[in-house]
Amino acid sequence: MTDIQNHEEAIVSETLYDRLGGEPAVNVAVDIFYRKVLNDDRINGFFDDVDMETQAAKQKAFLTMAFGGPHSYTGADMRKGHAHLVKMGLDDSHFDAVVEHLGATLVELNAPQELIAEVVVICETTRNDILGR
Amino acid sequence: MYKLTIEENAYSCQADETVLDALLREDVAIAYSCKKGTCHSCIVSSPDTTPPEAAQAGLKNTLKKLNYFLACQCHPEQDMTIKLPDQAAFYSEGTVVVTEMLNRNTLLLSLAFKDTFKFNAGQFVNLQRADGLTRSYSIANTPQESNILEFNIRRLPNGQFSEWLHNEIKVGDTIAVSEANGSCFYLPEKNDQNILLAGTGTGLAPLAGILTDALTQGHSGSIYLFHGSREVEDLYRIDEMQQLDEEHANFHYIPCLSGADSPEGFSHGRVNEVALASLPDLKGWRVFLCGNPDMVKQMKKMTFLKGVASADIYADAFLVSPA
């Protein structure tokens, strides 16, 4: 990647992330979001075997990415990280449920609707990698 | 330009460099990944320097207190000594001063040190036998007792190390002891916060240390201690905890027994079930969990779902080494 691309990407991602409130906002959102996920019987089975702390760190990395913040995930990481869940039956309905909880979390935190829409767009770019298609 | 010291080596950190940049330029083997402060892979500590605030953003309070920081987010403000996570631990020699049985399978072991041993109540150390066999044990006392460390050692069936401590160790023997580790301890900030302590077996050791520390520092919020085992013979320090309960209006001791018999004064059920049933709303609480790994894992999740912030959950799961 050239420096110019890097630079441009930095500006674009900084905008949404900063407008959402950056790292402090992620810290507030992550507990609300993860509590919703663990309370949802449609999807909490996928989280049964993982340690809370490890999982909370992953959720934080995920939210940072979804908020347009700094991350180092590639499509290949997403595929690899979710392959075992796809084998357990992870499909579009589960992906939709997670995005729904993320949207609801942002609503709860009074984020403006247009920023929530941008977050949903970022999530959508990961759908096929996460579902291994 | 500031000097970074790791063991015997000194490196320079240029004005525009982070600690991670400088160490990578100098070919120091250090784990890292995102370089953005998100993944925490490059966490290191500085035993003698308070790191810049920005380098500690997002870390647990107890880790901040121990001067842990993220190398990728750290622009030094002074010379720093740095300790890498995989750096060999420094061992000191402890002399056995007390061995006595607390119940039918738990040994109280007290070690004395020449110099003051630095630790926070609730942390653990590695004990090492002369042949190199090493096990982690939680410290059971508080630092106020200066140069003594106490441990509650449960005898495990076929446990090489616990059998050795139970059967062979005697007053006057020496044992190598690592520096104190772990982030499961009490901090005096928010002293009106309610605290839940839940433990099984010798999980009482770190919890009793944390409890004593909190009471000594004048914690004003309620403190609930749930201590569980199967049979009453496997609980210990019952009288001591009951006395603390009587002396402190804000401290409540609830011993739990999961076996068939539960005499008067003991709650019947597993410690996690009893605790969760007694405390329906845990929003705003601070939680400490020590002992059986399944109990710890389940309680982490359940207390979080009952409203505890993830940053307020401190846990130490006791893993049993394969014999």
XYZ file of C-alpha atoms in Angstrom:
456
model
C 0.000 0.000 0.000
C 1.362 3.459 -0.861
C 1.611 6.276 1.604
C -1.082 8.243 -0.164
C -3.577 5.402 0.159
C -2.644 5.013 3.789
C -3.105 8.674 4.374
C -6.472 8.830 2.656
C -7.728 5.833 4.527
C -6.645 7.391 7.787
C -8.659 10.530 7.078
C -11.778 8.656 5.997
C -11.766 6.274 8.977
C -10.821 8.957 11.480
C -13.959 10.882 10.614
C -16.571 8.288 11.577
C -14.554 6.960 14.548
C -13.992 10.440 15.935
C -17.575 11.517 15.359
C -18.717 8.463 17.318
C -16.403 9.439 20.169
C -13.293 7.293 19.563
C -11.878 4.843 22.098
C -13.896 6.075 25.114
C -17.098 5.505 23.127
C -16.007 1.973 22.238
C -15.321 1.301 25.907
C -18.845 2.351 26.852
C -20.476 0.552 23.923
C -18.689 -2.768 24.298
C -20.356 -3.802 27.603
C -23.833 -2.795 26.420
C -23.363 -4.576 23.099
C -21.842 -7.761 24.511
C -24.559 -8.014 27.197
C -27.206 -7.878 24.444
C -25.392 -10.598 22.484
C -25.041 -12.911 25.510
C -28.711 -12.441 26.380
C -29.877 -13.399 22.879
C -30.719 -17.103 22.651
C -30.515 -16.978 18.845
C -26.758 -16.416 19.011
C -25.353 -16.892 22.518
C -24.673 -20.589 21.864
C -21.742 -19.507 19.681
C -20.142 -17.850 22.714
C -20.550 -20.658 25.263
C -17.033 -22.020 25.167
C -15.089 -18.796 25.179
C -13.594 -17.039 28.134
C -15.337 -13.734 28.889
C -12.135 -11.736 29.009
C -10.756 -13.044 25.718
C -14.153 -12.505 24.169
C -14.520 -8.969 25.549
C -11.161 -8.038 23.980
C -12.348 -9.431 20.647
C -15.641 -7.563 20.912
C -13.714 -4.379 21.538
C -11.559 -4.942 18.462
C -14.698 -5.671 16.443
C -16.498 -2.516 17.606
C -13.389 -0.431 16.928
C -13.394 -1.732 13.374
C -17.164 -1.288 12.933
C -16.844 2.301 14.213
C -14.345 2.976 11.459
C -11.438 3.011 13.904
C -7.933 1.583 13.699
C -7.725 -2.165 13.189
C -5.532 -4.689 11.499
C -8.078 -7.332 10.415
C -7.954 -8.698 6.903
C -10.689 -10.624 5.121
C -8.559 -13.751 5.568
C -8.442 -13.179 9.380
C -12.236 -12.910 9.422
C -12.627 -16.175 7.516
C -10.154 -18.027 9.671
C -11.556 -16.627 12.918
C -15.130 -17.677 12.140
C -14.587 -20.934 10.190
C -15.337 -23.100 13.257
C -18.579 -21.166 13.841
C -19.649 -21.593 10.210
C -19.231 -25.350 10.764
C -21.545 -24.988 13.787
C -24.162 -23.419 11.515
C -23.374 -19.686 11.588
C -25.489 -18.042 8.865
C -27.049 -14.754 7.725
C -29.676 -14.785 10.477
C -26.967 -14.780 13.161
C -24.988 -12.101 11.377
C -28.148 -9.980 11.152
C -28.807 -10.459 14.877
C -25.327 -9.174 15.769
C -25.729 -6.123 13.521
C -29.156 -5.524 15.076
C -27.598 -5.475 18.594
C -24.868 -3.128 17.445
C -27.481 -0.748 16.007
C -29.561 -0.946 19.198
C -26.443 -0.243 21.295
C -25.719 2.904 19.307
C -29.350 4.031 19.574
C -29.112 3.543 23.342
C -26.027 5.769 23.351
C -27.881 8.435 21.348
C -25.672 8.151 18.259
C -27.126 10.008 15.251
C -28.976 7.803 12.755
C -26.674 8.636 9.838
C -23.600 7.477 11.776
C -25.363 4.230 12.719
C -26.057 3.701 9.023
C -22.349 4.117 8.276
C -21.490 1.531 10.950
C -23.946 -0.916 9.385
C -22.300 -0.375 5.991
C -18.880 -1.251 7.464
C -20.335 -4.406 9.059
C -21.835 -5.431 5.725
C -18.389 -5.370 4.089
C -17.370 -8.233 6.404
C -20.472 -10.424 5.921
C -19.146 -12.748 3.213
C -15.770 -13.230 4.878
C -17.337 -13.998 8.252
C -19.803 -16.437 6.731
C -17.020 -18.047 4.680
C -18.467 -17.357 1.227
C 15.875 11.492 23.595
C 15.347 9.126 26.521
C 17.090 5.988 27.643
C 15.221 2.677 27.753
C 16.791 -0.015 29.930
C 15.947 -3.702 29.649
C 17.928 -5.885 32.039
C 21.602 -5.045 31.279
C 20.940 -3.316 27.942
C 20.271 0.346 27.227
C 18.555 1.691 24.114
C 17.739 5.213 23.001
C 14.221 6.335 22.166
C 14.193 9.205 19.649
C 11.830 12.155 20.090
C 9.309 10.999 17.469
C 9.458 7.318 18.376
C 7.217 5.207 20.560
C 8.826 2.664 22.884
C 7.727 -0.048 20.431
C 9.313 1.779 17.459
C 12.587 2.137 19.351
C 12.713 -1.496 20.490
C 11.857 -2.823 17.029
C 14.562 -0.591 15.491
C 17.000 -2.048 18.025
C 15.917 -5.626 17.155
C 14.552 -6.386 20.629
C 12.187 -9.382 20.487
C 8.833 -7.909 21.558
C 5.346 -9.138 20.686
C 3.109 -6.647 18.857
C 0.315 -6.571 16.327
C -1.998 -3.610 15.647
C 0.269 -0.725 16.761
C -2.920 1.218 17.510
C -3.469 0.441 21.191
C -6.333 -1.923 20.461
C -4.891 -5.442 20.610
C -2.744 -5.067 23.774
C -0.145 -7.500 22.325
C 2.755 -5.172 23.147
C 1.925 -4.759 26.850
C 5.053 -4.282 29.003
C 5.719 -2.718 32.386
C 8.089 -0.226 33.929
C 8.861 -1.229 37.524
C 10.359 2.141 38.501
C 8.530 4.740 36.369
C 4.904 5.843 36.065
C 4.138 5.548 32.337
C 2.486 8.434 30.423
C -1.317 8.386 30.820
C -1.934 7.919 27.090
C 0.082 4.694 27.120
C -2.245 3.167 29.757
C -5.604 4.009 28.107
C -7.935 1.023 28.096
C -5.960 -1.067 30.620
C -7.490 -2.526 33.772
C -7.024 -0.255 36.819
C -4.949 -2.821 38.661
C -2.588 -3.198 35.684
C -2.234 0.601 35.549
C -1.252 0.614 39.205
C 1.460 -1.962 38.447
C 2.871 0.425 35.780
C 1.835 -1.715 32.816
C 1.536 0.160 29.525
C 1.249 -0.334 25.772
C 4.649 0.088 24.106
C 3.014 1.219 20.838
C 1.231 4.121 22.571
C 4.135 5.250 24.746
C 6.147 8.377 23.968
C 8.480 8.421 26.980
C 8.568 11.531 29.181
C 11.669 10.374 31.079
C 14.205 7.523 31.083
C 12.444 4.201 31.660
C 13.339 0.717 32.834
C 11.236 -1.748 30.876
C 10.227 -5.272 31.747
C 9.101 -7.506 28.892
C 6.333 -10.031 29.645
C 8.490 -13.096 28.977
C 11.499 -11.813 30.882
C 12.749 -14.344 33.419
C 11.201 -13.711 36.824
C 13.429 -12.695 39.695
C 13.367 -15.293 42.488
C 14.128 -14.668 46.129
C 14.588 -17.153 48.937
C 11.861 -17.654 51.531
C 12.388 -19.536 54.804
C 9.561 -21.668 56.154
C 8.454 -20.292 59.539
C 5.040 -21.951 59.977
C 3.404 -25.130 58.696
C 0.078 -26.134 60.221
C -3.140 -27.711 59.008
C -6.147 -25.385 58.537
C -8.493 -28.308 57.875
C -8.163 -31.957 56.808
C -6.545 -31.113 53.458
C -5.341 -27.515 53.592
C -1.931 -26.477 54.875
C -1.003 -23.016 56.105
C 2.528 -22.291 54.909
C 4.284 -19.087 56.030
C 7.543 -17.955 54.479
C 9.791 -15.214 55.853
C 12.060 -13.044 53.692
C 15.154 -11.039 54.555
C 13.785 -7.939 52.829
C 10.268 -6.567 52.503
C 8.359 -8.523 49.867
C 6.435 -6.203 47.517
C 2.916 -7.387 46.646
C -0.775 -6.549 46.675
C -3.162 -8.758 48.658
C -4.758 -11.201 46.206
C -1.735 -11.583 43.909
C 0.090 -14.876 43.361
C 3.705 -16.033 43.177
C 5.450 -19.052 41.707
C 7.026 -21.381 44.243
C 9.958 -23.388 42.921
C 11.456 -26.603 44.272
C 15.210 -27.222 44.009
C 14.667 -29.566 41.021
C 12.881 -26.794 39.114
C 9.291 -27.999 39.627
C 7.207 -24.798 39.833
C 3.608 -24.049 40.832
C 1.582 -20.849 41.255
C 0.007 -20.107 44.647
C -2.061 -17.143 45.792
C -0.814 -15.056 48.692
C -3.235 -15.258 51.644
C -2.113 -12.299 53.749
C -1.782 -8.536 53.299
C 1.409 -6.493 52.760
C 0.996 -4.831 56.177
C 2.655 -7.914 57.648
C 5.929 -6.773 56.021
C 8.284 -9.574 55.140
C 6.021 -12.623 55.552
C 4.027 -14.425 52.876
C 1.244 -16.856 53.796
C -0.220 -19.547 51.552
C -3.143 -21.962 51.879
C -2.041 -25.175 50.166
C -4.675 -27.751 49.337
C -3.442 -31.325 49.025
C -4.338 -32.543 45.533
C -4.572 -36.263 44.767
C -1.271 -37.118 43.038
C -0.268 -33.449 43.138
C 3.541 -33.605 43.036
C 4.052 -30.153 44.455
C 1.287 -30.079 47.070
C 2.277 -33.578 48.292
C 5.826 -32.337 48.694
C 4.718 -29.277 50.676
C 2.347 -31.334 52.833
C 4.649 -34.299 53.503
C 8.220 -33.077 53.451
C 8.581 -29.358 53.997
C 9.404 -28.320 57.556
C 10.206 -25.154 59.477
C 13.665 -23.844 58.540
C 13.603 -25.175 54.942
C 13.943 -22.686 52.082
C 11.878 -22.299 48.899
C 12.508 -20.076 45.862
C 9.705 -17.543 45.371
C 9.056 -15.404 42.273
C 7.933 -11.793 42.281
C 4.196 -11.240 42.827
C 1.995 -11.484 39.734
C -1.625 -10.950 38.810
C -4.144 -8.133 38.550
C -6.787 -9.534 40.939
C -6.463 -7.155 43.905
C -8.195 -4.284 45.729
C -7.724 -0.625 44.873
C -9.043 1.988 47.355
C -10.677 4.160 44.679
C -14.532 4.188 44.726
C -14.599 3.047 48.336
C -18.413 3.119 48.536
C -18.755 0.559 45.740
C -20.368 -2.742 46.768
C -18.056 -5.745 46.508
C -18.843 -9.400 45.817
C -16.151 -11.946 46.714
C -16.841 -15.528 45.588
C -14.482 -18.453 45.947
C -14.217 -22.207 46.254
C -11.683 -24.119 48.361
C -8.374 -22.289 48.714
C -9.858 -19.492 46.583
C -10.460 -18.119 50.080
C -6.741 -17.299 50.361
C -6.618 -14.375 47.903
C -10.182 -13.327 48.781
C -9.383 -13.097 52.500
C -6.338 -10.988 51.615
C -8.465 -8.699 49.425
C -11.116 -8.503 52.172
C -8.619 -7.583 54.889
C -7.042 -5.022 52.587
C -10.437 -3.421 51.791
C -11.508 -3.330 55.464
C -8.138 -1.944 56.581
C -8.376 0.801 53.969
C -11.817 1.774 55.276
C -13.981 0.506 52.418
C -17.488 1.798 53.133
C -19.579 -0.120 50.544
C -21.075 -3.513 51.386
C -18.765 -6.518 51.053
C -20.233 -10.005 50.589
C -17.982 -13.068 50.845
C -19.389 -16.371 49.566
C -17.030 -19.265 50.294
C -17.985 -22.727 49.139
C -16.981 -26.360 49.232
C -18.754 -29.693 49.271
C -18.465 -30.561 52.953
C -18.026 -28.473 56.058
C -14.696 -30.206 56.761
C -13.293 -28.601 53.612
C -14.098 -25.026 54.619
C -11.638 -23.222 56.902
C -11.087 -19.915 58.744
C -14.834 -19.995 59.486
C -14.556 -18.495 62.988
C -12.248 -15.748 61.784
C -14.649 -14.751 58.968
C -17.651 -14.885 61.304
C -15.869 -12.618 63.728
C -15.080 -10.104 60.964
C -18.766 -10.267 59.990
C -19.715 -9.329 63.573
C -17.133 -6.558 63.836
C -17.937 -4.846 60.516
C -21.515 -3.781 59.759
C -20.782 -3.668 56.008
C -19.213 -7.158 55.779
C -21.331 -10.282 55.257
C -19.882 -13.809 55.317
C -21.895 -16.596 53.687
C -20.298 -20.069 53.847
C -21.885 -22.430 51.300
C -21.952 -26.230 51.182
C -22.907 -28.100 48.010
C -22.967 -31.608 49.571
C -25.979 -33.370 51.063
C -25.596 -31.948 54.580
C -25.734 -28.285 55.398
C -25.723 -27.605 59.136
C -27.308 -24.491 60.575
C -25.443 -21.312 59.654
C -24.404 -22.618 56.243
C -26.168 -21.959 52.950
C -26.997 -25.004 50.885
C -25.842 -24.997 47.256
C -22.923 -24.154 45.035
C -21.270 -20.842 45.788
C -22.236 -19.343 42.404
C -25.907 -20.358 42.794
C -26.152 -19.022 46.333
C -24.406 -15.745 45.470
C -26.502 -15.064 42.374
C -29.754 -15.926 44.165
C -28.900 -13.643 47.125
C -27.849 -10.652 45.015
C -30.344 -10.097 42.184
C -28.948 -6.782 40.935
C -25.197 -6.293 40.642
C -25.167 -3.071 38.657
C -22.234 -0.940 39.752
C -20.623 -3.703 41.860
C -17.007 -4.819 41.908
C -16.489 -8.577 41.729
C -13.596 -10.860 42.702
C -13.708 -14.553 41.728
C -11.107 -17.133 42.787
C -10.851 -20.908 42.667
C -12.504 -23.582 40.534
C -12.109 -22.608 36.841
C -15.688 -23.605 35.893
C -17.136 -21.561 38.741
C -14.956 -18.584 37.791
C -15.914 -18.785 34.125
C -19.623 -19.112 34.846
C -19.609 -16.317 37.430
C -17.725 -13.933 35.152
C -20.506 -14.306 32.619
C -23.415 -14.237 35.058
C -22.203 -11.237 37.064
C -21.603 -9.379 33.791
C -25.153 -10.191 32.646
C -26.444 -8.974 36.014
C -24.936 -5.573 35.325
C -21.301 -5.603 36.513
C -19.035 -3.639 34.153
C -16.407 -5.886 32.572
C -13.681 -3.588 33.927
C -14.942 -4.298 37.471
C -14.607 -8.094 37.243
C -11.355 -9.475 38.668
C -10.736 -13.192 38.475
C -8.147 -15.792 39.279
C -8.985 -19.297 38.059
C -6.958 -21.992 39.832
C -5.703 -24.310 37.137
C -4.460 -27.730 38.184
C -1.206 -28.790 36.534
C -1.257 -32.266 35.006
C 0.459 -34.672 37.418
